[in-house]
């Protein structure tokens, strides 16, 4: 049996990095008073397949199936739509209130797997719903940046663009289409298909000949209203004040169609990342909440990819505190002492010591060898003599010292040593 293409296992030797990253995310969110939401991994098909959403992700990459009662179901390809569905269904949106929530979970997309791109992958993201204000946009971008930079990841830049409101985007789409139409035959096959369905996506084509054709094309920023221009400048002023490294990229459109106004992507310039260099991204959405049955309020959100954050840490040599770390193991000198050793293990565990126990019947020598290999600091050794005297031996593996300790003093002794 093999795992499904595009998936991966988190093995015991790598799992502490995942736990560390997840703790980090929860801590940063808590600091900003953002509340955690968890929604199902699958939703009704219509939550993601909305009429207005013509992105590749939704039209070509979703895992859709019928359940045993014939209901059309989709595995979530992204976090936002399900979270908004839940917020609307549970009537969490109140007037004059900005709801701040975050999620962390798996998403599913039928994409071509490559480095940093999987068919099951994890994202964390924030949605702030209820108001449209440049301060909120700037705050959200800063939190996304903080989540990355506080891990110690360097060489990160925020790419920013303004897509304008619905009307200016429509006008721009039309102008871009009219401009590219005469060159249609010279466009790549993908871009030709997008010309009628979603011309904005041609802007972020990676194909050089497409980019060459776009050189003299009308620019998005020429279509944006004065009000939106000012809004964008207000965001930039705040980012400047707080020293967030950003670049304006007028070709940045992002994959999803629900975005309007500001969009951003956080990219890393770390060597070895390859083409999948976006750690995350997001933007504002005006119509998504109402499309999913809620009131007419604006929201803003982003998502970061956890696999890519871990890859960035790995490439930059950032090591994590081992959150699975065990301080001490209880070993037994002979099989018939295992039960007594087990009781010491349970006692220490109940008293919050990070303790391990070897449940196999390995020889003492092997137990000790394993403990040394696991980089443990202490082992507690129990033999005949110790049982008879109500004592144990505590060996400091780093200092290579050993002491006899009374059974009732073990906890005190360890607490002092582990300080
Ligand atoms: P998106 O939801 O497409 O805006 O993606 C946001 C972030 O999620 C990206 O910048 C990546 O870090 C991550 N991501 C998206 N798709 C994948 C994937 N197939 N595999 C791994 N990470 C992904």
Short mmCIF file of C-alpha atoms and ligand atoms in Angstrom, two decimals:
data_model
loop_
_atom_site.label_atom_id
_atom_site.label_comp_id
_atom_site.label_asym_id
_atom_site.label_seq_id
_atom_site.Cartn_x
_atom_site.Cartn_y
_atom_site.Cartn_z
CA UNK A 1 0.00 0.00 0.00
CA UNK A 2 1.21 3.50 -0.74
CA UNK A 3 0.08 6.96 0.18
CA UNK A 4 -2.04 8.84 -2.36
CA UNK A 5 -0.08 10.89 -4.91
CA UNK A 6 0.54 14.44 -3.68
CA UNK A 7 0.19 13.57 0.01
CA UNK A 8 2.85 13.05 2.66
CA UNK A 9 3.17 11.58 6.12
CA UNK A 10 4.45 13.54 9.09
CA UNK A 11 6.76 10.98 10.66
CA UNK A 12 7.68 10.87 14.36
CA UNK A 13 11.10 12.41 13.70
CA UNK A 14 9.53 15.44 11.97
CA UNK A 15 6.38 15.89 13.99
CA UNK A 16 7.88 18.17 16.64
CA UNK A 17 8.43 20.83 13.96
CA UNK A 18 4.77 20.69 13.04
CA UNK A 19 3.71 20.96 16.67
CA UNK A 20 6.06 23.87 17.22
CA UNK A 21 4.71 25.69 14.17
CA UNK A 22 1.11 25.11 15.21
CA UNK A 23 1.85 26.40 18.73
CA UNK A 24 3.53 29.44 17.27
CA UNK A 25 0.47 30.20 15.14
CA UNK A 26 -1.95 29.79 18.07
CA UNK A 27 0.25 32.05 20.23
CA UNK A 28 0.44 34.87 17.69
CA UNK A 29 -3.33 34.70 17.11
CA UNK A 30 -4.02 34.76 20.84
CA UNK A 31 -1.82 37.81 21.26
CA UNK A 32 -3.97 39.61 18.68
CA UNK A 33 -7.28 38.45 20.21
CA UNK A 34 -8.29 36.52 17.15
CA UNK A 35 -10.55 33.56 17.85
CA UNK A 36 -10.09 30.08 16.49
CA UNK A 37 -12.78 28.49 14.32
CA UNK A 38 -12.86 24.96 12.98
CA UNK A 39 -15.16 24.03 10.15
CA UNK A 40 -15.64 20.68 8.38
CA UNK A 41 -13.11 19.45 5.85
CA UNK A 42 -15.98 18.91 3.44
CA UNK A 43 -18.86 21.21 2.57
CA UNK A 44 -21.76 21.12 0.17
CA UNK A 45 -20.51 21.57 -3.38
CA UNK A 46 -22.20 24.99 -3.73
CA UNK A 47 -20.17 26.58 -0.93
CA UNK A 48 -17.11 26.58 -3.21
CA UNK A 49 -18.71 26.29 -6.66
CA UNK A 50 -20.37 29.67 -6.81
CA UNK A 51 -21.42 31.29 -10.05
CA UNK A 52 -18.96 34.14 -9.64
CA UNK A 53 -15.98 31.89 -8.98
CA UNK A 54 -14.27 30.87 -12.22
CA UNK A 55 -10.78 30.36 -10.78
CA UNK A 56 -8.80 27.27 -11.82
CA UNK A 57 -8.78 26.13 -8.22
CA UNK A 58 -12.54 25.84 -8.13
CA UNK A 59 -13.24 24.79 -11.72
CA UNK A 60 -10.38 22.32 -12.23
CA UNK A 61 -8.85 21.31 -8.93
CA UNK A 62 -11.53 20.46 -6.41
CA UNK A 63 -12.23 16.97 -5.13
CA UNK A 64 -15.98 16.63 -5.75
CA UNK A 65 -18.03 13.56 -5.01
CA UNK A 66 -21.47 12.37 -4.12
CA UNK A 67 -22.02 10.87 -0.69
CA UNK A 68 -24.00 7.66 -0.28
CA UNK A 69 -27.26 9.62 -0.30
CA UNK A 70 -26.39 11.45 -3.48
CA UNK A 71 -25.50 14.81 -1.90
CA UNK A 72 -22.90 16.77 -3.84
CA UNK A 73 -19.89 17.32 -1.61
CA UNK A 74 -16.54 19.10 -2.07
CA UNK A 75 -13.38 18.69 -0.02
CA UNK A 76 -12.38 22.22 0.92
CA UNK A 77 -9.75 23.62 -1.45
CA UNK A 78 -9.32 26.75 0.70
CA UNK A 79 -10.35 27.98 4.13
CA UNK A 80 -12.29 31.18 3.54
CA UNK A 81 -15.56 30.04 1.96
CA UNK A 82 -16.25 27.42 4.65
CA UNK A 83 -15.48 29.85 7.46
CA UNK A 84 -17.79 32.48 5.97
CA UNK A 85 -20.51 29.85 5.47
CA UNK A 86 -20.21 28.99 9.15
CA UNK A 87 -20.17 32.59 10.35
CA UNK A 88 -23.26 33.36 8.31
CA UNK A 89 -25.09 30.16 9.29
CA UNK A 90 -24.39 30.81 12.97
CA UNK A 91 -25.33 34.50 12.67
CA UNK A 92 -22.05 35.75 14.11
CA UNK A 93 -22.01 38.99 12.16
CA UNK A 94 -23.34 41.94 14.18
CA UNK A 95 -23.65 45.59 13.12
CA UNK A 96 -20.68 47.82 13.95
CA UNK A 97 -18.57 44.88 14.94
CA UNK A 98 -15.44 43.48 13.34
CA UNK A 99 -15.35 39.73 13.72
CA UNK A 100 -11.79 38.38 13.82
CA UNK A 101 -11.36 34.64 13.37
CA UNK A 102 -8.60 32.27 12.30
CA UNK A 103 -8.43 28.68 11.14
CA UNK A 104 -5.78 26.03 10.74
CA UNK A 105 -6.41 22.87 8.77
CA UNK A 106 -5.98 20.71 5.69
CA UNK A 107 -7.09 21.69 2.20
CA UNK A 108 -7.35 19.56 -0.93
CA UNK A 109 -6.54 20.53 -4.49
CA UNK A 110 -5.97 18.29 -7.47
CA UNK A 111 -2.82 20.06 -8.62
CA UNK A 112 0.38 18.80 -10.19
CA UNK A 113 2.49 17.85 -7.17
CA UNK A 114 5.95 19.39 -6.94
CA UNK A 115 8.23 20.84 -4.30
CA UNK A 116 6.05 22.97 -2.02
CA UNK A 117 2.86 21.90 -3.80
CA UNK A 118 0.75 19.01 -2.57
CA UNK A 119 -2.76 17.68 -3.02
CA UNK A 120 -3.34 17.73 0.73
CA UNK A 121 -1.72 20.71 2.40
CA UNK A 122 -2.21 22.81 5.52
CA UNK A 123 -3.09 26.45 5.76
CA UNK A 124 -3.70 28.88 8.53
CA UNK A 125 -5.58 32.06 7.80
CA UNK A 126 -7.47 34.98 9.28
CA UNK A 127 -10.79 36.46 8.25
CA UNK A 128 -11.75 39.93 9.55
CA UNK A 129 -15.33 40.68 8.69
CA UNK A 130 -17.63 43.62 9.23
CA UNK A 131 -15.86 46.76 8.12
CA UNK A 132 -13.77 48.20 5.34
CA UNK A 133 -11.01 50.35 6.71
CA UNK A 134 -7.38 50.77 5.63
CA UNK A 135 -6.29 50.24 9.26
CA UNK A 136 -7.79 46.74 9.18
CA UNK A 137 -6.10 45.92 5.89
CA UNK A 138 -2.76 47.11 7.21
CA UNK A 139 -3.25 45.24 10.49
CA UNK A 140 -4.02 42.00 8.69
CA UNK A 141 -0.94 42.31 6.48
CA UNK A 142 1.18 42.99 9.56
CA UNK A 143 -0.10 39.89 11.36
CA UNK A 144 0.60 37.73 8.30
CA UNK A 145 4.10 39.18 8.19
CA UNK A 146 4.58 38.68 11.93
CA UNK A 147 3.57 35.01 11.70
CA UNK A 148 6.42 34.53 9.23
CA UNK A 149 9.09 36.85 10.60
CA UNK A 150 8.70 35.75 14.24
CA UNK A 151 9.73 32.27 13.14
CA UNK A 152 13.04 33.83 12.16
CA UNK A 153 12.43 33.56 8.41
CA UNK A 154 14.31 36.29 6.55
CA UNK A 155 14.25 37.46 2.92
CA UNK A 156 10.53 37.98 2.90
CA UNK A 157 8.66 40.65 0.98
CA UNK A 158 5.00 41.62 0.82
CA UNK A 159 3.82 42.18 -2.76
CA UNK A 160 0.81 44.49 -2.88
CA UNK A 161 -1.70 45.52 -5.49
CA UNK A 162 -5.07 47.20 -5.73
CA UNK A 163 -7.65 45.56 -7.98
CA UNK A 164 -10.18 48.38 -7.65
CA UNK A 165 -13.88 47.94 -7.00
CA UNK A 166 -16.21 45.76 -9.01
CA UNK A 167 -16.91 48.45 -11.65
CA UNK A 168 -13.32 49.45 -12.25
CA UNK A 169 -12.31 45.81 -12.46
CA UNK A 170 -14.98 45.13 -15.07
CA UNK A 171 -13.86 48.14 -17.08
CA UNK A 172 -10.25 47.00 -16.85
CA UNK A 173 -11.09 43.42 -17.83
CA UNK A 174 -12.83 44.77 -20.94
CA UNK A 175 -9.89 47.02 -21.84
CA UNK A 176 -7.39 44.18 -21.36
CA UNK A 177 -9.49 41.84 -23.45
CA UNK A 178 -9.81 44.37 -26.26
CA UNK A 179 -6.09 45.00 -26.18
CA UNK A 180 -5.10 41.30 -26.26
CA UNK A 181 -7.72 40.10 -28.74
CA UNK A 182 -5.66 40.97 -31.87
CA UNK A 183 -2.70 39.00 -30.41
CA UNK A 184 -4.79 36.03 -29.38
CA UNK A 185 -2.91 33.54 -31.59
CA UNK A 186 0.39 34.51 -30.01
CA UNK A 187 -0.81 33.88 -26.45
CA UNK A 188 -0.10 30.60 -24.67
CA UNK A 189 -2.90 28.05 -24.70
CA UNK A 190 -3.78 28.74 -21.05
CA UNK A 191 -3.92 32.48 -21.64
CA UNK A 192 -6.04 32.03 -24.76
CA UNK A 193 -8.57 30.15 -22.66
CA UNK A 194 -8.48 32.82 -20.01
CA UNK A 195 -9.02 35.63 -22.46
CA UNK A 196 -12.76 35.16 -22.42
CA UNK A 197 -13.25 33.57 -18.98
CA UNK A 198 -10.80 35.40 -16.74
CA UNK A 199 -8.45 37.81 -18.58
CA UNK A 200 -6.97 39.21 -15.34
CA UNK A 201 -5.24 35.90 -14.70
CA UNK A 202 -3.21 36.41 -17.89
CA UNK A 203 -1.36 39.12 -15.99
CA UNK A 204 0.34 36.60 -13.73
CA UNK A 205 1.19 34.16 -16.52
CA UNK A 206 4.71 32.83 -16.01
CA UNK A 207 5.26 32.43 -19.76
CA UNK A 208 7.76 34.97 -21.15
CA UNK A 209 5.96 35.42 -24.51
CA UNK A 210 2.72 36.23 -22.64
CA UNK A 211 4.59 38.73 -20.50
CA UNK A 212 6.14 40.31 -23.62
CA UNK A 213 2.66 40.84 -25.09
CA UNK A 214 1.52 42.47 -21.88
CA UNK A 215 4.29 45.05 -21.92
CA UNK A 216 2.19 47.81 -23.47
CA UNK A 217 -1.16 46.59 -22.19
CA UNK A 218 -3.43 48.93 -20.21
CA UNK A 219 -2.54 48.92 -16.52
CA UNK A 220 -4.92 48.14 -13.69
CA UNK A 221 -3.91 51.17 -11.64
CA UNK A 222 -5.12 53.47 -14.47
CA UNK A 223 -8.68 52.26 -13.84
CA UNK A 224 -8.89 52.71 -10.11
CA UNK A 225 -11.07 55.43 -8.59
CA UNK A 226 -9.53 58.31 -6.61
CA UNK A 227 -11.19 57.00 -3.49
CA UNK A 228 -9.56 53.58 -3.91
CA UNK A 229 -6.20 55.17 -4.69
CA UNK A 230 -6.39 57.07 -1.42
CA UNK A 231 -7.40 53.92 0.46
CA UNK A 232 -4.38 52.12 -0.96
CA UNK A 233 -2.07 54.98 0.02
CA UNK A 234 -3.46 54.89 3.57
CA UNK A 235 -2.53 51.22 3.86
CA UNK A 236 0.94 51.93 2.54
CA UNK A 237 1.48 54.75 5.03
CA UNK A 238 0.73 52.38 7.93
CA UNK A 239 3.03 49.70 6.51
CA UNK A 240 5.78 52.33 6.21
CA UNK A 241 5.31 53.42 9.81
CA UNK A 242 5.70 49.84 10.98
CA UNK A 243 8.63 48.96 8.72
CA UNK A 244 6.93 46.19 6.79
CA UNK A 245 8.97 45.46 3.66
CA UNK A 246 6.62 45.69 0.68
CA UNK A 247 6.70 46.18 -3.07
CA UNK A 248 3.84 47.30 -5.26
CA UNK A 249 3.24 44.81 -8.04
CA UNK A 250 0.62 46.00 -10.51
CA UNK A 251 0.41 42.53 -12.08
CA UNK A 252 -0.50 40.73 -8.87
CA UNK A 253 -4.05 39.37 -9.18
CA UNK A 254 -4.12 36.23 -6.96
CA UNK A 255 -5.92 33.02 -7.81
CA UNK A 256 -9.39 33.57 -6.44
CA UNK A 257 -12.06 35.61 -8.12
CA UNK A 258 -13.74 36.94 -5.01
CA UNK A 259 -10.96 39.43 -4.27
CA UNK A 260 -11.48 43.13 -4.86
CA UNK A 261 -9.55 46.21 -3.69
CA UNK A 262 -6.31 45.32 -1.98
CA UNK A 263 -4.59 41.98 -2.66
CA UNK A 264 -1.22 40.85 -1.38
CA UNK A 265 1.14 37.95 -1.48
CA UNK A 266 4.05 37.28 0.85
CA UNK A 267 6.97 35.90 -1.07
CA UNK A 268 10.33 34.59 -0.02
CA UNK A 269 13.52 35.12 -1.98
CA UNK A 270 15.28 32.21 -0.29
CA UNK A 271 17.38 30.25 -2.74
CA UNK A 272 16.18 26.70 -3.28
CA UNK A 273 12.51 27.53 -3.05
CA UNK A 274 11.86 27.16 -6.74
CA UNK A 275 8.85 28.64 -8.46
CA UNK A 276 6.49 28.07 -5.52
CA UNK A 277 7.87 31.01 -3.58
CA UNK A 278 4.61 32.38 -2.16
CA UNK A 279 4.34 31.69 1.56
CA UNK A 280 0.84 33.08 1.58
CA UNK A 281 -1.48 35.76 0.41
CA UNK A 282 -4.86 37.31 0.68
CA UNK A 283 -7.01 40.28 0.02
CA UNK A 284 -10.31 42.03 0.53
CA UNK A 285 -13.65 40.64 -0.55
CA UNK A 286 -16.81 42.71 -0.86
CA UNK A 287 -19.42 40.23 -2.02
CA UNK A 288 -18.44 36.89 -0.55
CA UNK A 289 -20.40 37.24 2.68
CA UNK A 290 -23.61 38.22 0.91
CA UNK A 291 -23.10 35.53 -1.74
CA UNK A 292 -23.04 32.96 1.02
CA UNK A 293 -26.32 34.26 2.40
CA UNK A 294 -25.04 36.85 4.88
CA UNK A 295 -25.41 40.61 5.16
CA UNK A 296 -23.75 42.99 2.75
CA UNK A 297 -20.47 43.46 4.62
CA UNK A 298 -16.90 43.55 3.49
CA UNK A 299 -14.17 41.28 4.78
CA UNK A 300 -10.47 40.74 4.42
CA UNK A 301 -8.41 37.61 4.86
CA UNK A 302 -5.23 35.74 4.09
CA UNK A 303 -3.88 32.21 4.15
CA UNK A 304 -0.35 30.94 4.76
CA UNK A 305 0.90 27.52 3.69
CA UNK A 306 2.38 25.56 6.58
CA UNK A 307 4.52 23.24 4.43
CA UNK A 308 6.17 26.25 2.84
CA UNK A 309 6.81 27.89 6.22
CA UNK A 310 8.56 24.72 7.36
CA UNK A 311 10.52 24.54 4.11
CA UNK A 312 11.63 28.16 4.55
CA UNK A 313 12.77 27.37 8.11
CA UNK A 314 14.65 24.31 6.90
CA UNK A 315 16.40 26.19 4.09
CA UNK A 316 17.42 28.95 6.48
CA UNK A 317 18.69 26.53 9.10
CA UNK A 318 16.09 27.55 11.69
CA UNK A 319 15.70 24.79 14.23
CA UNK A 320 12.73 24.38 16.48
CA UNK A 321 12.62 23.65 20.14
CA UNK A 322 11.73 20.00 20.35
CA UNK A 323 8.23 20.13 21.78
CA UNK A 324 8.18 16.32 22.01
CA UNK A 325 11.24 16.44 24.17
CA UNK A 326 11.50 13.89 26.94
CA UNK A 327 13.74 14.64 29.94
CA UNK A 328 13.91 11.28 31.60
CA UNK A 329 13.22 7.60 30.96
CA UNK A 330 12.56 4.87 33.47
CA UNK A 331 14.59 1.71 32.78
CA UNK A 332 14.45 -1.69 34.45
CA UNK A 333 17.34 -4.07 34.97
CA UNK A 334 15.23 -7.16 34.59
CA UNK A 335 11.90 -8.11 33.04
CA UNK A 336 10.27 -9.02 36.35
CA UNK A 337 10.90 -5.45 37.63
CA UNK A 338 9.04 -3.90 34.71
CA UNK A 339 5.76 -3.48 36.63
CA UNK A 340 7.49 -1.56 39.45
CA UNK A 341 9.36 0.60 36.95
CA UNK A 342 6.04 1.29 35.22
CA UNK A 343 4.55 2.61 38.48
CA UNK A 344 7.45 5.06 38.87
CA UNK A 345 6.87 6.18 35.29
CA UNK A 346 3.16 6.75 35.96
CA UNK A 347 3.93 8.63 39.18
CA UNK A 348 6.34 11.01 37.38
CA UNK A 349 3.98 11.46 34.48
CA UNK A 350 1.15 12.46 36.83
CA UNK A 351 3.52 15.00 38.33
CA UNK A 352 4.19 16.66 34.97
CA UNK A 353 7.65 15.31 34.26
CA UNK A 354 8.29 14.65 30.55
CA UNK A 355 9.02 11.00 31.06
CA UNK A 356 9.30 7.93 28.83
CA UNK A 357 9.05 4.21 29.44
CA UNK A 358 10.16 1.33 27.31
CA UNK A 359 7.16 -0.95 26.95
CA UNK A 360 9.12 -3.66 25.17
CA UNK A 361 11.07 -6.33 27.01
CA UNK A 362 14.45 -5.24 25.74
CA UNK A 363 17.59 -5.92 27.74
CA UNK A 364 18.82 -3.18 30.05
CA UNK A 365 21.77 -2.54 27.72
CA UNK A 366 19.45 -1.87 24.77
CA UNK A 367 17.16 0.32 26.88
CA UNK A 368 20.16 2.43 27.90
CA UNK A 369 21.48 2.63 24.35
CA UNK A 370 18.07 3.84 23.13
CA UNK A 371 17.91 6.45 25.87
CA UNK A 372 21.35 7.81 24.93
CA UNK A 373 20.36 7.89 21.25
CA UNK A 374 17.17 9.80 22.09
CA UNK A 375 19.31 12.53 23.59
CA UNK A 376 17.78 12.16 27.05
CA UNK A 377 19.29 13.91 30.02
CA UNK A 378 18.41 11.45 32.77
CA UNK A 379 17.50 7.82 33.22
CA UNK A 380 16.05 6.22 36.31
CA UNK A 381 17.30 2.69 36.82
CA UNK A 382 15.53 0.10 38.89
CA UNK A 383 17.22 -3.19 39.92
CA UNK A 384 16.67 -5.83 42.62
CA UNK A 385 18.68 -3.94 45.17
CA UNK A 386 16.86 -0.67 44.57
CA UNK A 387 13.46 -2.35 44.94
CA UNK A 388 14.57 -3.96 48.20
CA UNK A 389 15.85 -0.61 49.55
CA UNK A 390 13.03 1.55 48.24
CA UNK A 391 15.49 3.55 46.13
CA UNK A 392 16.38 4.13 42.48
CA UNK A 393 19.53 5.06 40.62
CA UNK A 394 19.36 8.34 38.73
CA UNK A 395 21.95 8.63 36.02
CA UNK A 396 22.81 11.94 34.40
CA UNK A 397 23.65 10.88 30.86
CA UNK A 398 25.30 14.15 29.92
CA UNK A 399 27.50 14.49 33.00
CA UNK A 400 27.91 10.72 33.27
CA UNK A 401 27.24 10.75 37.00
CA UNK A 402 24.94 8.53 38.98
CA UNK A 403 23.29 8.86 42.40
CA UNK A 404 21.15 6.68 44.64
CA UNK A 405 17.91 8.50 45.43
CA UNK A 406 15.18 7.45 47.85
CA UNK A 407 11.93 6.64 46.10
CA UNK A 408 10.03 9.40 47.89
CA UNK A 409 12.66 11.95 46.86
CA UNK A 410 12.66 11.24 43.10
CA UNK A 411 10.26 14.03 42.23
CA UNK A 412 12.11 16.65 44.27
CA UNK A 413 15.41 15.53 42.88
CA UNK A 414 14.25 15.73 39.27
CA UNK A 415 12.44 19.02 39.70
CA UNK A 416 15.62 20.52 41.11
CA UNK A 417 17.76 19.11 38.30
CA UNK A 418 15.37 20.01 35.52
CA UNK A 419 14.77 23.43 37.10
P1 LIG B 1 -3.95 30.31 -1.99
O1 LIG B 1 -5.01 29.71 -1.13
O2 LIG B 1 -3.85 29.66 -3.34
O3 LIG B 1 -4.01 31.79 -2.02
O4 LIG B 1 -2.56 29.93 -1.31
C1 LIG B 1 -2.10 30.51 -0.11
C2 LIG B 1 -0.87 29.77 0.31
O5 LIG B 1 -1.16 28.41 0.57
C3 LIG B 1 0.22 29.70 -0.75
O6 LIG B 1 1.01 30.84 -0.73
C4 LIG B 1 0.99 28.49 -0.31
O7 LIG B 1 1.86 28.79 0.76
C5 LIG B 1 -0.10 27.59 0.19
N1 LIG B 1 -0.54 26.63 -0.85
C6 LIG B 1 -1.47 26.81 -1.80
N2 LIG B 1 -1.62 25.70 -2.55
C7 LIG B 1 -0.76 24.79 -2.05
C8 LIG B 1 -0.44 23.44 -2.38
N3 LIG B 1 -1.05 22.79 -3.36
N4 LIG B 1 0.51 22.82 -1.63
C9 LIG B 1 1.14 23.45 -0.63
N5 LIG B 1 0.87 24.71 -0.27
C10 LIG B 1 -0.05 25.39 -0.96
#
